[in-house]
PDB file of C-alpha atoms and ligand atoms in Angstrom:
ATOM      1  CA  VAL A  63     180.986 292.109  82.990  1.00 71.00           C
ATOM      2  CA  ARG A  64     184.130 292.510  85.010  1.00 72.00           C
ATOM      3  CA  ASN A  65     182.631 295.561  86.763  1.00 76.00           C
ATOM      4  CA  LEU A  66     179.465 293.655  87.537  1.00 75.00           C
ATOM      5  CA  LEU A  67     181.447 290.738  88.953  1.00 74.00           C
ATOM      6  CA  ALA A  68     183.552 293.097  91.026  1.00 75.00           C
ATOM      7  CA  SER A  69     180.517 294.810  92.484  1.00 77.00           C
ATOM      8  CA  LEU A  70     178.842 291.460  93.164  1.00 75.00           C
ATOM      9  CA  PHE A  71     182.027 290.378  94.924  1.00 72.00           C
ATOM     10  CA  ASP A  72     182.001 293.573  96.997  1.00 72.00           C
ATOM     11  CA  LEU A  73     178.369 292.976  97.846  1.00 70.00           C
ATOM     12  CA  ALA A  74     179.126 289.425  98.924  1.00 71.00           C
ATOM     13  CA  LEU A  75     182.022 290.640 101.087  1.00 64.00           C
ATOM     14  CA  ALA A  76     179.815 293.261 102.711  1.00 63.00           C
ATOM     15  CA  LEU A  77     177.148 290.663 103.369  1.00 57.00           C
ATOM     16  CA  ILE A  78     179.656 288.288 104.931  1.00 57.00           C
ATOM     17  CA  GLU A  79     180.984 291.071 107.105  1.00 53.00           C
ATOM     18  CA  VAL A  80     177.525 291.974 108.385  1.00 48.00           C
ATOM     19  CA  LEU A  81     176.644 288.347 109.039  1.00 48.00           C
ATOM     20  CA  TYR A  82     179.876 287.368 110.708  1.00 52.00           C
ATOM     21  CA  ARG A  83     181.135 290.583 112.252  1.00 53.00           C
ATOM     22  CA  ASN A  84     181.185 289.462 115.811  1.00 70.00           C
ATOM     23  CA  THR A  85     182.981 290.898 118.756  1.00 79.00           C
ATOM     24  CA  CYS A  86     184.282 289.249 121.877  1.00 84.00           C
ATOM     25  CA  ALA A  87     181.589 289.210 124.589  1.00 81.00           C
ATOM     26  CA  ALA A  88     184.135 290.239 127.217  1.00 85.00           C
ATOM     27  CA  CYS A  89     186.512 292.812 125.691  1.00 86.00           C
ATOM     28  CA  GLY A  90     184.583 293.883 122.585  1.00 82.00           C
ATOM     29  CA  GLY A  91     187.618 293.165 120.426  1.00 84.00           C
ATOM     30  CA  GLU A  92     187.620 291.074 117.312  1.00 80.00           C
ATOM     31  CA  ARG A  93     187.478 287.385 117.848  1.00 72.00           C
ATOM     32  CA  PRO A  94     189.563 285.098 115.730  1.00 65.00           C
ATOM     33  CA  LEU A  95     187.272 282.096 115.565  1.00 68.00           C
ATOM     34  CA  LEU A  96     183.766 282.200 114.152  1.00 66.00           C
ATOM     35  CA  GLY A  97     181.151 280.774 116.412  1.00 69.00           C
ATOM     36  CA  ARG A  98     183.207 281.415 119.554  1.00 76.00           C
ATOM     37  CA  PRO A  99     181.873 284.078 121.928  1.00 79.00           C
ATOM     38  CA  LEU A 100     185.275 285.097 123.315  1.00 84.00           C
ATOM     39  CA  CYS A 101     188.568 286.095 121.731  1.00 86.00           C
ATOM     40  CA  SER A 102     191.507 283.830 122.527  1.00 86.00           C
ATOM     41  CA  LEU A 103     192.987 286.270 125.084  1.00 87.00           C
ATOM     42  CA  CYS A 104     189.740 286.448 127.044  1.00 89.00           C
ATOM     43  CA  ALA A 105     189.085 282.727 126.702  1.00 87.00           C
ATOM     44  CA  ALA A 106     192.447 282.152 128.429  1.00 88.00           C
ATOM     45  CA  THR A 107     191.248 284.032 131.550  1.00 88.00           C
ATOM     46  CA  PHE A 108     188.043 281.969 131.703  1.00 89.00           C
ATOM     47  CA  VAL A 109     189.262 279.360 134.163  1.00 92.00           C
ATOM     48  CA  ALA A 110     187.092 276.549 135.531  1.00 92.00           C
ATOM     49  CA  ILE A 111     187.784 276.082 139.240  1.00 92.00           C
ATOM     50  CA  ALA A 112     184.893 273.971 140.550  1.00 88.00           C
ATOM     51  CA  ALA A 113     186.861 270.711 140.618  1.00 88.00           C
ATOM     52  CA  ARG A 114     189.507 272.081 143.001  1.00 88.00           C
ATOM     53  CA  GLY A 115     187.354 274.508 145.011  1.00 91.00           C
ATOM     54  CA  CYS A 116     186.626 274.327 148.742  1.00 92.00           C
ATOM     55  CA  ARG A 117     184.128 271.520 149.408  1.00 91.00           C
ATOM     56  CA  LYS A 118     182.018 273.857 151.526  1.00 94.00           C
ATOM     57  CA  CYS A 119     182.085 277.312 149.920  1.00 95.00           C
ATOM     58  CA  GLY A 120     183.656 276.705 146.507  1.00 94.00           C
ATOM     59  CA  SER A 121     186.568 279.119 146.931  1.00 93.00           C
ATOM     60  CA  GLU A 122     189.685 278.361 144.915  1.00 90.00           C
ATOM     61  CA  PRO A 123     192.732 277.417 146.999  1.00 85.00           C
ATOM     62  CA  LEU A 124     195.765 279.642 146.496  1.00 79.00           C
ATOM     63  CA  GLY A 125     198.853 277.859 145.253  1.00 73.00           C
ATOM     64  CA  ARG A 126     197.568 274.448 146.177  1.00 60.00           C
ATOM     65  CA  THR A 127     196.201 271.667 144.074  1.00 65.00           C
ATOM     66  CA  ARG A 128     193.424 270.888 146.557  1.00 67.00           C
ATOM     67  CA  ALA A 129     191.452 273.011 148.958  1.00 65.00           C
ATOM     68  CA  PRO A 130     191.979 272.384 152.683  1.00 68.00           C
ATOM     69  CA  ALA A 131     189.084 270.901 154.659  1.00 69.00           C
ATOM     70  CA  ARG A 132     188.255 274.389 155.923  1.00 73.00           C
ATOM     71  CA  CYS A 133     189.330 277.300 153.763  1.00 88.00           C
ATOM     72  CA  ARG A 134     189.956 280.776 155.138  1.00 86.00           C
ATOM     73  CA  ARG A 135     186.458 281.952 154.185  1.00 88.00           C
ATOM     74  CA  CYS A 136     184.856 278.976 155.936  1.00 91.00           C
ATOM     75  CA  ARG A 137     186.940 279.466 159.089  1.00 87.00           C
ATOM     76  CA  GLU A 138     185.439 282.942 159.510  1.00 84.00           C
ATOM     77  CA  ARG A 139     181.814 281.883 159.564  1.00 85.00           C
ATOM     78  CA  GLU A 140     179.389 278.991 159.670  1.00 91.00           C
ATOM     79  CA  PHE A 141     177.479 279.060 156.399  1.00 95.00           C
ATOM     80  CA  ALA A 142     173.799 278.112 156.468  1.00 96.00           C
ATOM     81  CA  PHE A 143     173.974 276.481 153.025  1.00 97.00           C
ATOM     82  CA  ARG A 144     175.108 272.879 152.713  1.00 97.00           C
ATOM     83  CA  ARG A 145     177.616 273.511 149.966  1.00 96.00           C
ATOM     84  CA  ALA A 146     178.459 276.128 147.328  1.00 97.00           C
ATOM     85  CA  VAL A 147     179.879 275.401 143.882  1.00 97.00           C
ATOM     86  CA  ALA A 148     181.691 278.183 142.007  1.00 97.00           C
ATOM     87  CA  ALA A 149     182.208 277.492 138.319  1.00 97.00           C
ATOM     88  CA  LEU A 150     184.835 280.050 137.303  1.00 97.00           C
ATOM     89  CA  ARG A 151     187.682 282.135 138.655  1.00 95.00           C
ATOM     90  CA  TYR A 152     186.701 285.819 138.893  1.00 95.00           C
ATOM     91  CA  GLY A 153     189.172 286.806 136.166  1.00 92.00           C
ATOM     92  CA  ALA A 154     189.111 289.815 133.841  1.00 91.00           C
ATOM     93  CA  ALA A 155     186.928 288.260 131.147  1.00 92.00           C
ATOM     94  CA  VAL A 156     184.450 286.695 133.598  1.00 95.00           C
ATOM     95  CA  ARG A 157     184.140 290.063 135.329  1.00 94.00           C
ATOM     96  CA  ALA A 158     183.548 291.799 131.984  1.00 92.00           C
ATOM     97  CA  VAL A 159     180.879 289.273 130.990  1.00 92.00           C
ATOM     98  CA  ILE A 160     179.082 289.671 134.339  1.00 93.00           C
ATOM     99  CA  LEU A 161     179.150 293.479 134.020  1.00 92.00           C
ATOM    100  CA  ALA A 162     177.920 293.290 130.410  1.00 88.00           C
ATOM    101  CA  ILE A 163     174.936 291.171 131.496  1.00 90.00           C
ATOM    102  CA  LYS A 164     174.259 293.378 134.504  1.00 89.00           C
ATOM    103  CA  PHE A 165     174.568 296.844 133.015  1.00 88.00           C
ATOM    104  CA  GLU A 166     174.206 296.367 129.261  1.00 85.00           C
ATOM    105  CA  ARG A 167     171.583 293.607 129.523  1.00 85.00           C
ATOM    106  CA  ARG A 168     173.519 291.412 127.134  1.00 83.00           C
ATOM    107  CA  ARG A 169     171.338 288.370 127.649  1.00 85.00           C
ATOM    108  CA  GLU A 170     173.122 286.507 124.880  1.00 84.00           C
ATOM    109  CA  ALA A 171     176.172 286.329 127.185  1.00 88.00           C
ATOM    110  CA  ILE A 172     174.253 284.436 129.905  1.00 93.00           C
ATOM    111  CA  PRO A 173     175.111 280.978 128.462  1.00 93.00           C
ATOM    112  CA  LEU A 174     178.807 281.831 128.974  1.00 93.00           C
ATOM    113  CA  LEU A 175     178.119 281.616 132.714  1.00 96.00           C
ATOM    114  CA  ALA A 176     175.192 279.165 132.818  1.00 97.00           C
ATOM    115  CA  GLY A 177     177.102 276.570 130.755  1.00 96.00           C
ATOM    116  CA  PRO A 178     180.101 276.235 133.085  1.00 96.00           C
ATOM    117  CA  MET A 179     177.773 276.394 136.130  1.00 97.00           C
ATOM    118  CA  ALA A 180     175.675 273.491 134.824  1.00 97.00           C
ATOM    119  CA  ALA A 181     178.825 271.493 134.071  1.00 97.00           C
ATOM    120  CA  ALA A 182     180.219 272.144 137.564  1.00 97.00           C
ATOM    121  CA  LEU A 183     176.954 271.106 139.241  1.00 97.00           C
ATOM    122  CA  ARG A 184     176.745 267.931 137.188  1.00 97.00           C
ATOM    123  CA  GLU A 185     180.337 267.093 138.047  1.00 95.00           C
ATOM    124  CA  ALA A 186     179.565 267.592 141.750  1.00 94.00           C
ATOM    125  CA  LYS A 187     176.413 265.456 141.226  1.00 95.00           C
ATOM    126  CA  LEU A 188     174.341 268.194 142.861  1.00 96.00           C
ATOM    127  CA  ASP A 189     171.943 268.443 139.910  1.00 94.00           C
ATOM    128  CA  ARG A 190     170.351 265.151 140.996  1.00 95.00           C
ATOM    129  CA  ARG A 191     169.848 266.268 144.600  1.00 96.00           C
ATOM    130  CA  VAL A 192     168.116 269.554 143.831  1.00 98.00           C
ATOM    131  CA  ASP A 193     164.323 270.019 143.547  1.00 98.00           C
ATOM    132  CA  VAL A 194     164.010 273.706 142.610  1.00 98.00           C
ATOM    133  CA  VAL A 195     166.218 276.592 141.454  1.00 98.00           C
ATOM    134  CA  VAL A 196     165.867 280.101 142.918  1.00 98.00           C
ATOM    135  CA  ALA A 197     167.875 283.313 142.559  1.00 97.00           C
ATOM    136  CA  VAL A 198     169.418 285.739 145.015  1.00 96.00           C
ATOM    137  CA  PRO A 199     167.324 288.753 144.010  1.00 93.00           C
ATOM    138  CA  LEU A 200     168.093 292.440 143.739  1.00 89.00           C
ATOM    139  CA  HIS A 201     166.230 294.859 145.976  1.00 89.00           C
ATOM    140  CA  PRO A 202     162.963 295.746 144.131  1.00 88.00           C
ATOM    141  CA  LEU A 203     164.057 299.389 143.921  1.00 87.00           C
ATOM    142  CA  ARG A 204     167.325 298.437 142.259  1.00 87.00           C
ATOM    143  CA  ARG A 205     165.546 296.025 139.977  1.00 87.00           C
ATOM    144  CA  TYR A 206     163.119 298.755 138.998  1.00 87.00           C
ATOM    145  CA  HIS A 207     165.952 301.123 138.115  1.00 87.00           C
ATOM    146  CA  ARG A 208     167.905 298.494 136.226  1.00 86.00           C
ATOM    147  CA  GLY A 209     164.810 296.907 134.691  1.00 85.00           C
ATOM    148  CA  PHE A 210     166.471 293.539 134.802  1.00 86.00           C
ATOM    149  CA  ASP A 211     167.587 291.039 137.450  1.00 92.00           C
ATOM    150  CA  GLN A 212     170.653 289.210 136.177  1.00 93.00           C
ATOM    151  CA  SER A 213     170.502 286.534 138.885  1.00 95.00           C
ATOM    152  CA  GLU A 214     166.905 285.583 137.973  1.00 95.00           C
ATOM    153  CA  CYS A 215     167.976 285.327 134.313  1.00 95.00           C
ATOM    154  CA  LEU A 216     170.978 283.226 135.291  1.00 97.00           C
ATOM    155  CA  ALA A 217     168.778 280.999 137.480  1.00 98.00           C
ATOM    156  CA  ALA A 218     166.299 280.520 134.613  1.00 97.00           C
ATOM    157  CA  ALA A 219     169.084 279.597 132.166  1.00 97.00           C
ATOM    158  CA  LEU A 220     170.673 277.201 134.650  1.00 98.00           C
ATOM    159  CA  ALA A 221     167.345 275.562 135.549  1.00 98.00           C
ATOM    160  CA  ALA A 222     166.622 274.986 131.853  1.00 98.00           C
ATOM    161  CA  ARG A 223     170.008 273.347 131.359  1.00 97.00           C
ATOM    162  CA  LEU A 224     169.526 271.042 134.334  1.00 97.00           C
ATOM    163  CA  ALA A 225     165.844 270.369 133.497  1.00 97.00           C
ATOM    164  CA  LEU A 226     164.807 271.625 136.940  1.00 98.00           C
ATOM    165  CA  PRO A 227     161.940 273.978 137.856  1.00 98.00           C
ATOM    166  CA  HIS A 228     162.861 277.631 138.396  1.00 98.00           C
ATOM    167  CA  VAL A 229     160.785 279.337 141.089  1.00 97.00           C
ATOM    168  CA  GLU A 230     160.930 282.999 140.134  1.00 95.00           C
ATOM    169  CA  GLY A 231     160.588 285.537 142.921  1.00 93.00           C
ATOM    170  CA  ALA A 232     161.091 282.960 145.675  1.00 95.00           C
ATOM    171  CA  LEU A 233     163.053 285.481 147.715  1.00 95.00           C
ATOM    172  CA  LEU A 234     162.501 289.153 148.409  1.00 93.00           C
ATOM    173  CA  ARG A 235     165.249 291.522 149.381  1.00 92.00           C
ATOM    174  CA  HIS A 236     163.389 293.824 151.717  1.00 85.00           C
ATOM    175  CA  ARG A 237     166.221 295.801 153.205  1.00 74.00           C
ATOM    176  CA  PHE A 238     168.027 298.264 151.023  1.00 67.00           C
ATOM    177  CA  THR A 239     171.737 298.494 151.787  1.00 64.00           C
ATOM    178  CA  SER A 240     173.872 301.090 150.094  1.00 58.00           C
ATOM    179  CA  PRO A 241     177.245 299.942 148.710  1.00 55.00           C
ATOM    180  CA  GLN A 242     178.979 302.242 151.230  1.00 52.00           C
ATOM    181  CA  SER A 243     177.474 300.346 154.123  1.00 50.00           C
ATOM    182  CA  LEU A 244     178.889 297.120 152.752  1.00 52.00           C
ATOM    183  CA  ARG A 245     182.507 298.180 152.829  1.00 56.00           C
ATOM    184  CA  ARG A 246     183.712 296.116 155.729  1.00 59.00           C
ATOM    185  CA  ARG A 247     183.120 292.423 155.928  1.00 56.00           C
ATOM    186  CA  ARG A 248     181.797 292.426 159.472  1.00 56.00           C
ATOM    187  CA  GLU A 249     179.438 295.312 158.793  1.00 55.00           C
ATOM    188  CA  ARG A 250     178.417 293.515 155.653  1.00 61.00           C
ATOM    189  CA  SER A 251     177.215 290.358 157.366  1.00 65.00           C
ATOM    190  CA  ALA A 252     175.463 292.424 160.056  1.00 64.00           C
ATOM    191  CA  ALA A 253     173.792 294.574 157.384  1.00 66.00           C
ATOM    192  CA  LEU A 254     172.642 291.514 155.463  1.00 76.00           C
ATOM    193  CA  ASP A 255     171.292 289.525 158.392  1.00 74.00           C
ATOM    194  CA  GLY A 256     167.543 289.414 157.843  1.00 81.00           C
ATOM    195  CA  ALA A 257     167.806 291.292 154.531  1.00 89.00           C
ATOM    196  CA  TYR A 258     165.920 288.527 152.680  1.00 93.00           C
ATOM    197  CA  VAL A 259     162.568 286.887 153.211  1.00 94.00           C
ATOM    198  CA  ALA A 260     161.178 283.794 151.483  1.00 95.00           C
ATOM    199  CA  LEU A 261     158.037 284.202 149.413  1.00 94.00           C
ATOM    200  CA  ARG A 262     156.194 281.498 147.469  1.00 93.00           C
ATOM    201  CA  ARG A 263     156.759 279.183 150.398  1.00 94.00           C
ATOM    202  CA  ARG A 264     154.494 276.451 149.060  1.00 95.00           C
ATOM    203  CA  ARG A 265     156.992 275.920 146.244  1.00 96.00           C
ATOM    204  CA  ILE A 266     160.035 275.646 148.524  1.00 97.00           C
ATOM    205  CA  ARG A 267     158.689 273.957 151.657  1.00 97.00           C
ATOM    206  CA  GLY A 268     160.432 270.631 152.244  1.00 98.00           C
ATOM    207  CA  LYS A 269     162.473 271.088 149.061  1.00 98.00           C
ATOM    208  CA  THR A 270     166.177 270.971 148.371  1.00 98.00           C
ATOM    209  CA  VAL A 271     166.836 274.396 146.871  1.00 98.00           C
ATOM    210  CA  LEU A 272     169.616 275.497 144.549  1.00 98.00           C
ATOM    211  CA  LEU A 273     170.321 279.176 145.187  1.00 98.00           C
ATOM    212  CA  VAL A 274     171.888 281.036 142.252  1.00 98.00           C
ATOM    213  CA  ASP A 275     173.987 284.198 142.185  1.00 97.00           C
ATOM    214  CA  ASP A 276     176.573 285.629 139.818  1.00 96.00           C
ATOM    215  CA  VAL A 277     179.512 286.255 142.167  1.00 96.00           C
ATOM    216  CA  MET A 278     180.430 285.165 145.673  1.00 95.00           C
ATOM    217  CA  THR A 279     182.860 287.325 147.636  1.00 91.00           C
ATOM    218  CA  SER A 280     182.606 286.888 151.413  1.00 90.00           C
ATOM    219  CA  GLY A 281     179.663 284.520 151.125  1.00 93.00           C
ATOM    220  CA  ALA A 282     177.545 286.813 153.351  1.00 92.00           C
ATOM    221  CA  THR A 283     174.887 287.375 150.690  1.00 93.00           C
ATOM    222  CA  ALA A 284     174.451 283.679 149.869  1.00 96.00           C
ATOM    223  CA  ASP A 285     174.409 282.908 153.585  1.00 95.00           C
ATOM    224  CA  ALA A 286     171.694 285.491 154.331  1.00 94.00           C
ATOM    225  CA  ALA A 287     169.582 284.291 151.390  1.00 96.00           C
ATOM    226  CA  ALA A 288     170.048 280.638 152.409  1.00 97.00           C
ATOM    227  CA  ARG A 289     168.936 281.444 155.964  1.00 96.00           C
ATOM    228  CA  ALA A 290     165.768 283.058 154.608  1.00 96.00           C
ATOM    229  CA  LEU A 291     164.998 279.954 152.520  1.00 97.00           C
ATOM    230  CA  LEU A 292     165.519 277.659 155.516  1.00 97.00           C
ATOM    231  CA  ARG A 293     163.300 279.904 157.656  1.00 96.00           C
ATOM    232  CA  GLY A 294     160.737 279.656 154.861  1.00 97.00           C
ATOM    233  CA  GLY A 295     160.682 275.872 155.132  1.00 97.00           C
ATOM    234  CA  ALA A 296     163.323 274.710 152.615  1.00 98.00           C
ATOM    235  CA  ARG A 297     164.830 271.370 153.568  1.00 98.00           C
ATOM    236  CA  ARG A 298     168.370 272.265 152.575  1.00 98.00           C
ATOM    237  CA  VAL A 299     170.104 274.809 150.385  1.00 98.00           C
ATOM    238  CA  TYR A 300     172.937 274.403 147.909  1.00 98.00           C
ATOM    239  CA  VAL A 301     174.495 277.416 146.221  1.00 98.00           C
ATOM    240  CA  ALA A 302     175.713 277.840 142.644  1.00 98.00           C
ATOM    241  CA  VAL A 303     177.677 280.929 141.632  1.00 98.00           C
ATOM    242  CA  ALA A 304     179.240 281.764 138.294  1.00 97.00           C
ATOM    243  CA  ALA A 305     182.459 283.005 139.826  1.00 97.00           C
ATOM    244  CA  THR A 306     184.366 283.545 143.050  1.00 94.00           C
TER     245      THR A 306
HETATM  246 ZN1   ZN B 665     188.184 289.416 124.328  1.00 58.24          ZN
HETATM  247 ZN1   ZN B 666     185.460 277.352 152.046  1.00 58.24          ZN
END
């Protein structure tokens, strides 16, 4: 009887381990709390920044409590979008989650980004001003190779959370730019000018569009995509990014 109990106990332990063996979505390490997607170390680098970001481009001010009226990024260019909201600081864990979605297709990690983005947009009261949600797309060739467009998935998840329509494939990236050609910021904006074209114009004409991307660096990509939407008849464009 004792042997039977012991083996039943082992079986139960094995079952529990299979059911609850979860790893951190960012570092792959063990996570201390059941039901949490990140370990405590990674959770600490997941920092919400939307509330103190630049009112135009969403960038986080360095060493200040509030962003100046015009941050450094905004002083360099006139963005075509009305306003961008960045949910999270581009820290180690956020970067790892974005790469896991992008290259390992870990769709289950998408809520880790879509959740904070939805919260940031609600806090900025932009969710009520937006009519449709669209994504900054990959070039079709890159999408074909990767088999997956993380920004479209992010846009779909965000639209569902905000109960807004997601217009899939609203933009087309028709110019292929190699990463090497995007090395310098000035070359980057020149290379991206006219890189996007709006499709499905009936769905965006006269609408306030929320443009979704995973990361914003210089803002050149969001700017080029926003210009294409405005050329395609959108009334105004807001931008939501997971991190900056
Ligand atoms: Zn971790
Ligand atoms: Zn700014």
